[in-house]
XYZ file of C-alpha atoms in Angstrom:
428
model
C -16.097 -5.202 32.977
C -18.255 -8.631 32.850
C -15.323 -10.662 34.926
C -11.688 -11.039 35.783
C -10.801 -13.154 32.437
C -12.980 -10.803 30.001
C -11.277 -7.787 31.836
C -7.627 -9.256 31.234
C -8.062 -10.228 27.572
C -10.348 -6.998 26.957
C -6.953 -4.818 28.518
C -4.801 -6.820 26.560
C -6.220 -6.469 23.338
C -6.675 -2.490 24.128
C -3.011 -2.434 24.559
C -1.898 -4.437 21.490
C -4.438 -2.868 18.941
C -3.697 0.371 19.779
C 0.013 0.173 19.247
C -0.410 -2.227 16.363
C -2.633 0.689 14.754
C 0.323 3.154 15.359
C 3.138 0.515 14.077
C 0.545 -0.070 10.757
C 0.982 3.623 10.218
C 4.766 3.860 10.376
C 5.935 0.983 8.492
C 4.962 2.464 4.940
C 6.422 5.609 6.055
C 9.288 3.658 7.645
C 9.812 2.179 3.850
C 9.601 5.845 2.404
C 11.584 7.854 4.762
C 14.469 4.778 3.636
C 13.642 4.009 0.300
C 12.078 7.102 -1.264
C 9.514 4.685 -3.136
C 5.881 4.495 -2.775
C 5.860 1.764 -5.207
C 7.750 -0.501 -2.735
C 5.355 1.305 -0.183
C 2.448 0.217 -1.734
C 3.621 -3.691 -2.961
C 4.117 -3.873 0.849
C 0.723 -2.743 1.876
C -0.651 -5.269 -1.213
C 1.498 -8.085 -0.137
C 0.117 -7.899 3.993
C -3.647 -7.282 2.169
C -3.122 -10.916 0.426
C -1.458 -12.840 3.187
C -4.354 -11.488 5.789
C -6.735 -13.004 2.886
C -4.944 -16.448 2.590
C -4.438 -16.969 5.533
C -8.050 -16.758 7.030
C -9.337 -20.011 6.698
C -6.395 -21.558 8.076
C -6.761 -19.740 10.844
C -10.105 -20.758 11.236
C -9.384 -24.339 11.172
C -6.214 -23.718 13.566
C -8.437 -21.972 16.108
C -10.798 -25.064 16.237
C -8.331 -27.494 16.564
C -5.410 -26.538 19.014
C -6.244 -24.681 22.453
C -6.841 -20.850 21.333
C -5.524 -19.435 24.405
C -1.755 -21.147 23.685
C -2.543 -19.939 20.346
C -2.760 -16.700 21.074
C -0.096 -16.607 23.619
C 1.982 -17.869 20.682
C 0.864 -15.420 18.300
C 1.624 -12.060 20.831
C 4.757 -13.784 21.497
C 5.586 -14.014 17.510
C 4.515 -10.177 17.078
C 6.594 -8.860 19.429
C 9.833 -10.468 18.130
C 8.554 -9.057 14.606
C 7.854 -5.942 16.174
C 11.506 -5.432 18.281
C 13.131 -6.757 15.425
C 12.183 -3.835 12.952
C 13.135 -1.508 15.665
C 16.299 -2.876 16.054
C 17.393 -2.910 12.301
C 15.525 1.129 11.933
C 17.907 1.629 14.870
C 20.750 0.231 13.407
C 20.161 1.604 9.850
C 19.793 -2.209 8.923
C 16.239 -2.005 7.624
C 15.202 -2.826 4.149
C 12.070 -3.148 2.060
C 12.388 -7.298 1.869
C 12.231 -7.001 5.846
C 9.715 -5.014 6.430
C 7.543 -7.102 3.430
C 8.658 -10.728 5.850
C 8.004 -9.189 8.894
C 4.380 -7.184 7.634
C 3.360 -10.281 6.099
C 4.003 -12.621 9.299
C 2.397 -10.159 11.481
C -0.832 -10.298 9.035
C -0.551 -14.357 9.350
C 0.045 -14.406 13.063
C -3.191 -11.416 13.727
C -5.035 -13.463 11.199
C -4.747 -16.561 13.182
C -4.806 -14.642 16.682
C -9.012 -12.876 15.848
C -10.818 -16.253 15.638
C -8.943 -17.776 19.140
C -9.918 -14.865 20.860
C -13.976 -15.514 19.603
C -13.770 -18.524 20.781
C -11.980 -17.859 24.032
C -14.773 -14.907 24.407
C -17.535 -17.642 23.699
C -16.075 -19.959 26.994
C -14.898 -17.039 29.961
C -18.133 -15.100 29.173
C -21.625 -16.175 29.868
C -24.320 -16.501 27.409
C -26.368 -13.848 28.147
C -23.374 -11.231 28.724
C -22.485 -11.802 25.253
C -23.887 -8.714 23.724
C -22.493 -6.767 25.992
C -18.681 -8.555 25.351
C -19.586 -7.815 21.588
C -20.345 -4.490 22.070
C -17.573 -3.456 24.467
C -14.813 -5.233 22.149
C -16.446 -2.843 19.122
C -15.178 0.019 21.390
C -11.983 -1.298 21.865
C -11.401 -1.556 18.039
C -12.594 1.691 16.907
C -10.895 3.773 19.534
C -7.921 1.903 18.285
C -8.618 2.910 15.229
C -9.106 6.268 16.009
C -6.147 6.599 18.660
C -3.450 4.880 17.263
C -2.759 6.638 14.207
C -2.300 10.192 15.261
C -0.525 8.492 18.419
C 1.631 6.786 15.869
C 2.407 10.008 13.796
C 3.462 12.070 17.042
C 5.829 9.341 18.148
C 7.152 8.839 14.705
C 8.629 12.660 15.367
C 10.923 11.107 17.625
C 12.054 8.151 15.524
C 10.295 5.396 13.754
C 12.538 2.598 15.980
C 10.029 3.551 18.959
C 6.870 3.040 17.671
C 8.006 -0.479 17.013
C 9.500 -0.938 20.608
C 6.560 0.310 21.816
C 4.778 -2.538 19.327
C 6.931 -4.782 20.568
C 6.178 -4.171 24.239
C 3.206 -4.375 24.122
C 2.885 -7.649 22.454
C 4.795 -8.995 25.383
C 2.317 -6.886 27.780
C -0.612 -9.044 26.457
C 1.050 -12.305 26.401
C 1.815 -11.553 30.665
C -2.055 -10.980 30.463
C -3.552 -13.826 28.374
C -1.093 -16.067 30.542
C -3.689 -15.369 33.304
C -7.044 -16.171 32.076
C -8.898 -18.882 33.245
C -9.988 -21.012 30.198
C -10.411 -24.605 29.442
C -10.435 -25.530 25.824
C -13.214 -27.420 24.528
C -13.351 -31.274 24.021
C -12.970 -32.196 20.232
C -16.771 -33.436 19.282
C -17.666 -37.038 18.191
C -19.572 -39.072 15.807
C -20.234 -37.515 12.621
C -19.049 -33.533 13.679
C -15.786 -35.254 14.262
C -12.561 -33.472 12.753
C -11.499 -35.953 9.747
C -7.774 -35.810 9.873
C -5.593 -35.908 6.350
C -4.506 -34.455 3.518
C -7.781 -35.745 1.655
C -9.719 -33.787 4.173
C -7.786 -30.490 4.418
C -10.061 -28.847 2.099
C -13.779 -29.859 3.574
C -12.460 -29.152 7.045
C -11.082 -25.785 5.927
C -14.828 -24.552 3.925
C -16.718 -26.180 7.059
C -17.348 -22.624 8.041
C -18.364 -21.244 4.890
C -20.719 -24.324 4.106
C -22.580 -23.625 7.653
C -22.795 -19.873 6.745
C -24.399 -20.841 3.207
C -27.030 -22.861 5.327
C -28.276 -19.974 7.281
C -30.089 -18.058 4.723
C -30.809 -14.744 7.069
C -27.237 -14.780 8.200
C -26.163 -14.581 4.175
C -28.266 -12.122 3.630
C -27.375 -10.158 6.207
C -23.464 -10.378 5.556
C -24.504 -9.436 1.934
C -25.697 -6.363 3.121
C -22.351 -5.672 5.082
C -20.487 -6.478 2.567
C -22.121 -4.085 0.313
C -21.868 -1.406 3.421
C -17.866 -1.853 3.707
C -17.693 -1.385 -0.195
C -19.413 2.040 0.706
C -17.653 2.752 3.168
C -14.304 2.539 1.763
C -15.892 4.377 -1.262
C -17.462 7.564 0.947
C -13.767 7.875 3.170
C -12.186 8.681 -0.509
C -15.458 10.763 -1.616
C -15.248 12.596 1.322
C -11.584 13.294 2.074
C -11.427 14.422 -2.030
C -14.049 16.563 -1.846
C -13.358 18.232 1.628
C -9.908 19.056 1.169
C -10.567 20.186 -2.634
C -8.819 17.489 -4.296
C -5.670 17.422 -1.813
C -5.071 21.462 -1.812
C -6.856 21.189 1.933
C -5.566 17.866 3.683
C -6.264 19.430 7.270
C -9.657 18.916 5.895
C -9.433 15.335 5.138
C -7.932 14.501 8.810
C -10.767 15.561 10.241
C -13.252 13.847 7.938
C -11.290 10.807 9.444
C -10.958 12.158 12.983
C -14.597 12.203 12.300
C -14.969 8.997 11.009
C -13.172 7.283 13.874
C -15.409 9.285 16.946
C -18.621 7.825 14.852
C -17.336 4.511 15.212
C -16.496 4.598 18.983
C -20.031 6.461 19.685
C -21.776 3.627 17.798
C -19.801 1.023 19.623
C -20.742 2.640 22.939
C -24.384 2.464 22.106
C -24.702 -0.875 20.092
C -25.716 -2.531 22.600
C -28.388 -0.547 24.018
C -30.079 -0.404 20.304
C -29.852 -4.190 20.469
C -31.512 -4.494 23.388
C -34.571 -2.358 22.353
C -34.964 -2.521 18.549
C -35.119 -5.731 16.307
C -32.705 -6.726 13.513
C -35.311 -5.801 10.689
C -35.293 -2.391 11.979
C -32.419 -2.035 12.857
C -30.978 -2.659 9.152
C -33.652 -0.525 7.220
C -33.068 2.538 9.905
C -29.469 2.290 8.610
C -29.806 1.671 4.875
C -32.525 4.310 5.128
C -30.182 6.669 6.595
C -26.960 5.999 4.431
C -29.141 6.945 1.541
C -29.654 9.715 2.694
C -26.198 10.260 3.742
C -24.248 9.522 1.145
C -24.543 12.543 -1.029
C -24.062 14.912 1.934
C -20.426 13.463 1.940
C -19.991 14.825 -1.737
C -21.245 18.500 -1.409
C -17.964 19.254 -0.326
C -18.933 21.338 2.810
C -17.140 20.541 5.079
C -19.504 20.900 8.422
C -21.837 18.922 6.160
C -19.365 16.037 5.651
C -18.254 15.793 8.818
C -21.769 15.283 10.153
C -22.687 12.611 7.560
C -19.065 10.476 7.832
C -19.716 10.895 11.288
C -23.250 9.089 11.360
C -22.359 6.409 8.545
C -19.711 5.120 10.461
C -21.911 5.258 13.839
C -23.948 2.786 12.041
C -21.673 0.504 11.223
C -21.121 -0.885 14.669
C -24.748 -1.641 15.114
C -24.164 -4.446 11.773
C -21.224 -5.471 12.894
C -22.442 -6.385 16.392
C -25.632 -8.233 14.841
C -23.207 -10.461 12.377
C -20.583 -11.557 15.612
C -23.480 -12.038 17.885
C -25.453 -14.242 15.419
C -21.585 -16.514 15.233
C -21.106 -15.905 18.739
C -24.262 -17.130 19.381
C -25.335 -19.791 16.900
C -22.277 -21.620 15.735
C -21.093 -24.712 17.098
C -18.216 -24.433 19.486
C -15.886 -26.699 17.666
C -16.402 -24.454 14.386
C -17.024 -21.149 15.726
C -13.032 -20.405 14.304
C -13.798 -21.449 10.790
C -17.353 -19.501 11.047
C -16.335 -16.615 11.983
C -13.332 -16.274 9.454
C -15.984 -17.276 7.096
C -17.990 -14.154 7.676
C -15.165 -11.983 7.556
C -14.075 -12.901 4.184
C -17.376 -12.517 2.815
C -18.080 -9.080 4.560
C -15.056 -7.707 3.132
C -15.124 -9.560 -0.372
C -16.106 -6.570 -2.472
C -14.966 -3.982 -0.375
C -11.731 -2.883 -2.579
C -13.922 -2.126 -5.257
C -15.130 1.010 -3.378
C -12.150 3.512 -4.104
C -12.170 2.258 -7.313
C -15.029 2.650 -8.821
C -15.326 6.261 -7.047
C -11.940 7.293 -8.529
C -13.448 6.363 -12.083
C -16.825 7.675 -11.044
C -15.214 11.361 -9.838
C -12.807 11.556 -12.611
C -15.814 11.055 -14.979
C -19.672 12.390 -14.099
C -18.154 14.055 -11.138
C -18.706 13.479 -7.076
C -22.071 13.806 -6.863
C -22.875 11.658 -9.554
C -20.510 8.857 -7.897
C -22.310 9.748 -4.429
C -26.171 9.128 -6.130
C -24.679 5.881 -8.007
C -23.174 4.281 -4.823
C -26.545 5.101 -2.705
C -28.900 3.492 -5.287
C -28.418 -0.043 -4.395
C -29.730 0.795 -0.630
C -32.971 2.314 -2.157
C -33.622 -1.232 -4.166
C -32.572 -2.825 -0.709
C -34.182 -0.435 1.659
C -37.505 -1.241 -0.603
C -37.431 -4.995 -1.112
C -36.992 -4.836 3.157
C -40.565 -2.633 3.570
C -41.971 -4.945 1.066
C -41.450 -8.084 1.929
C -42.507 -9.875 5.240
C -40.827 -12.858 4.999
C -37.240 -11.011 4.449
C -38.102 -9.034 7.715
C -39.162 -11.857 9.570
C -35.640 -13.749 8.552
C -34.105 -10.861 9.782
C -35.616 -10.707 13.233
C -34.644 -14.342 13.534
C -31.173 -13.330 14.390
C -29.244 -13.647 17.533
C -29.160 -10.255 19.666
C -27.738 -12.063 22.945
C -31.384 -11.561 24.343
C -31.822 -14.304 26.961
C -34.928 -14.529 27.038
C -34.955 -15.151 23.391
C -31.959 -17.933 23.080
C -31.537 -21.291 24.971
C -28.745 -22.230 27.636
C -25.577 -23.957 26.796
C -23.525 -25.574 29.104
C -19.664 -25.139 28.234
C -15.932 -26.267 30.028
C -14.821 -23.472 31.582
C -17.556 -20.551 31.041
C -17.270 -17.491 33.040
C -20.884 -18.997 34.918
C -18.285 -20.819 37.090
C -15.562 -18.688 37.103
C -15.666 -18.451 40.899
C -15.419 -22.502 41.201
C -12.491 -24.923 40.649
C -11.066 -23.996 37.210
C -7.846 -25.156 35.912
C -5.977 -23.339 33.535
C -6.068 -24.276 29.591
């Protein structure tokens, strides 16, 4: 690992993902297996999606303004009473669909508040030019999360749904023992005219700081447009493909491995992110993949199964390399006392069209049929894909991004970087 501190948070977070992927599997089935009703199943599920959403910018602004590691001591100390709490009423035959809604939603808040404390806590124990490789290796961590905890989840859940939330719950606490040890002093509040403006009167420019700087950065937007666009896809293909390789549900063996699949390609892209960072530039990078997604796409509606596998498999290993260009160009760029608000920023507009994806391809299937949907969904990357080979100025904006190259970005000098992690450092 880069150092001691990057090593403790990194084994923290491994830990507390990957049993927080498991517990986000077996509350809705927690709610059936008691309630019989995917409606309250599914108001739950909507209810966590719009408190996550709400409660981003506030984060943000949160993460910028008290010490992030307390913060996210706080917040793992908060999830694991959540956590041991539904265990103890599933154990007890005490749990209801109002609990599990309270205790879904203030997980969302307190994880929602917990991702941009731990940016900004990577940006000070790591040095600058290690940051690609912190980027890269946390992309790992998530997608092997992702991929881990959910058949994890449903082999524990054969031995009662109260232990996947103990083992939540535990390992909440685990990463609060860890973060408890990192070395990290938070950053002095800045002065003169990037001074916070306290107030109710100035609750809402403090809280669209982030999106204002975003807006500013013209190659940055563009490039989050683009991801945006490719989550809306890929939400879109992971319904195209599960529908068409299991037959339209009569096969759902098939479907878990189009998602088995789905989750290897992200690891595999997150192990070599940043290796293609180091060696190709961002204007190629983003026309290899929208080149290749068009292509892509309608393999995943052919309804082979060998042939979907292959193409979810390589969409998803390209979604890494994006999502390691957009946190390197925040991790990078923004200004310490707004990297919070920044990077909740780019989140919510990388994910603001995405739950139009299954959607649209429900209509789209239903009506002209899969392959139809498939060649509809692709045909925005060809008008993208072409306006990128044609114009030289978009490429060059492009190539203007942050890649944590150090020969291509200036030093920084911050309170308690990982630089001079081997001197005097006191504790945040």
């Amino acid at each position: 690992m880069i150092n001691r501190n990057f090593t403790l948070l990194w084994t923290s977070q491994a830990l507390s993902c990957t049993a927080g992927e498991m517990a986000a599997l077996a509350l809705p089935m927690a709610i059936l297996i008691t309630t019989r009703s995917p409606v309250d199943a599914g108001l739950v599920a909507t209810a966590i999606g719009v408190a996550e959403l709400v409660a981003k910018l506030p984060g943000g602004l949160l993460a910028d303004t008290v010490d992030r590691r307390r913060l996210m001591m706080f917040c793992d100390a908060a999830r694991a009473a959540l956590a041991l709490t539904l265990a103890l009423a599933l154990a007890t035959g005490r749990f209801t669909t109002a609990l599990a809604m309270v205790t879904g939603i203030l997980t969302a808040v307190l994880s929602t508040m917990f991702s941009p404390a731990e940016g900004g806590v990577i940006r000070q124990i790591v040095p600058r030019e290690r940051r690609r490789e912190a980027v890269t290796t946390n992309i790992v961590r998530t997608n092997v999360a992702i991929a881990g905890g959910p058949p994890l989840g449903g082999a524990l859940l054969g031995f009662g749904a109260p232990l996947v939330f103990l083992i939540d719950g535990l390992s909440y606490l685990a990463s609060f023992g860890l973060l408890s040890r990192i070395r990290y002093v938070h950053p002095p509040a800045p002065t003169g005219p990037d001074r916070p403006r306290r107030g109710l009167r100035h609750m809402g420019d403090e809280l669209t700081r982030g999106i204002r700087w975003v807006f500013r950065r013209r190659s940055l937007l563009a490039l989050i447009g683009f991801v945006a666009y490719l989550n809306l896809l890929g939400r879109a293909v992971e319904l195209l493909a599960a529908v068409q390789s299991s037959d339209f549900g009569s096969e759902p063996v098939a479907a878990g491995v189009v998602l088995t699949a789905a989750g290897c390609g992200g690891i595999a892209g997150g192990v070599s992110a940043g290796w293609v960072l180091k060696r190709l530039r961002p204007a190629t990078i983003i026309g290899a993949v929208c080149g290749s997604w068009l292509v892509l796409i309608p393999l995943t509606a052919t309804g082979h199964q060998v042939l979907t596998v292959v193409a979810v498999f390589t969409l998803v290993f390209a979604l890494p390399l994006i999502g390691a260009l957009v946190s390197l160009s925040v991790l990078l760029d923004s200004p310490a006392h707004l990297q919070g608000r920044i990077s909740t920023a780019t989140t919510m507009l990388a994910v603001s069209i995405a739950w139009i994806g299954p959607g649209a391809t429900g209509f789209l299937i239903a009506g002209p049929g899969a392959q139809t949907a498939s060649l509809v969904l692709a045909a925005p990357l060809a008008l993208m894909l072409l306006t990128l080979l044609t114009s030289a100025r978009l490429r060059a904006a492009f190539n203007t991004l942050s890649t944590g190259d150090p020969a291509e970005s200036p030093t920084e000098e911050e309170p308690g970087a990982a630089k001079r992690e081997h001197g005097p450092v006191k504790p945040g």
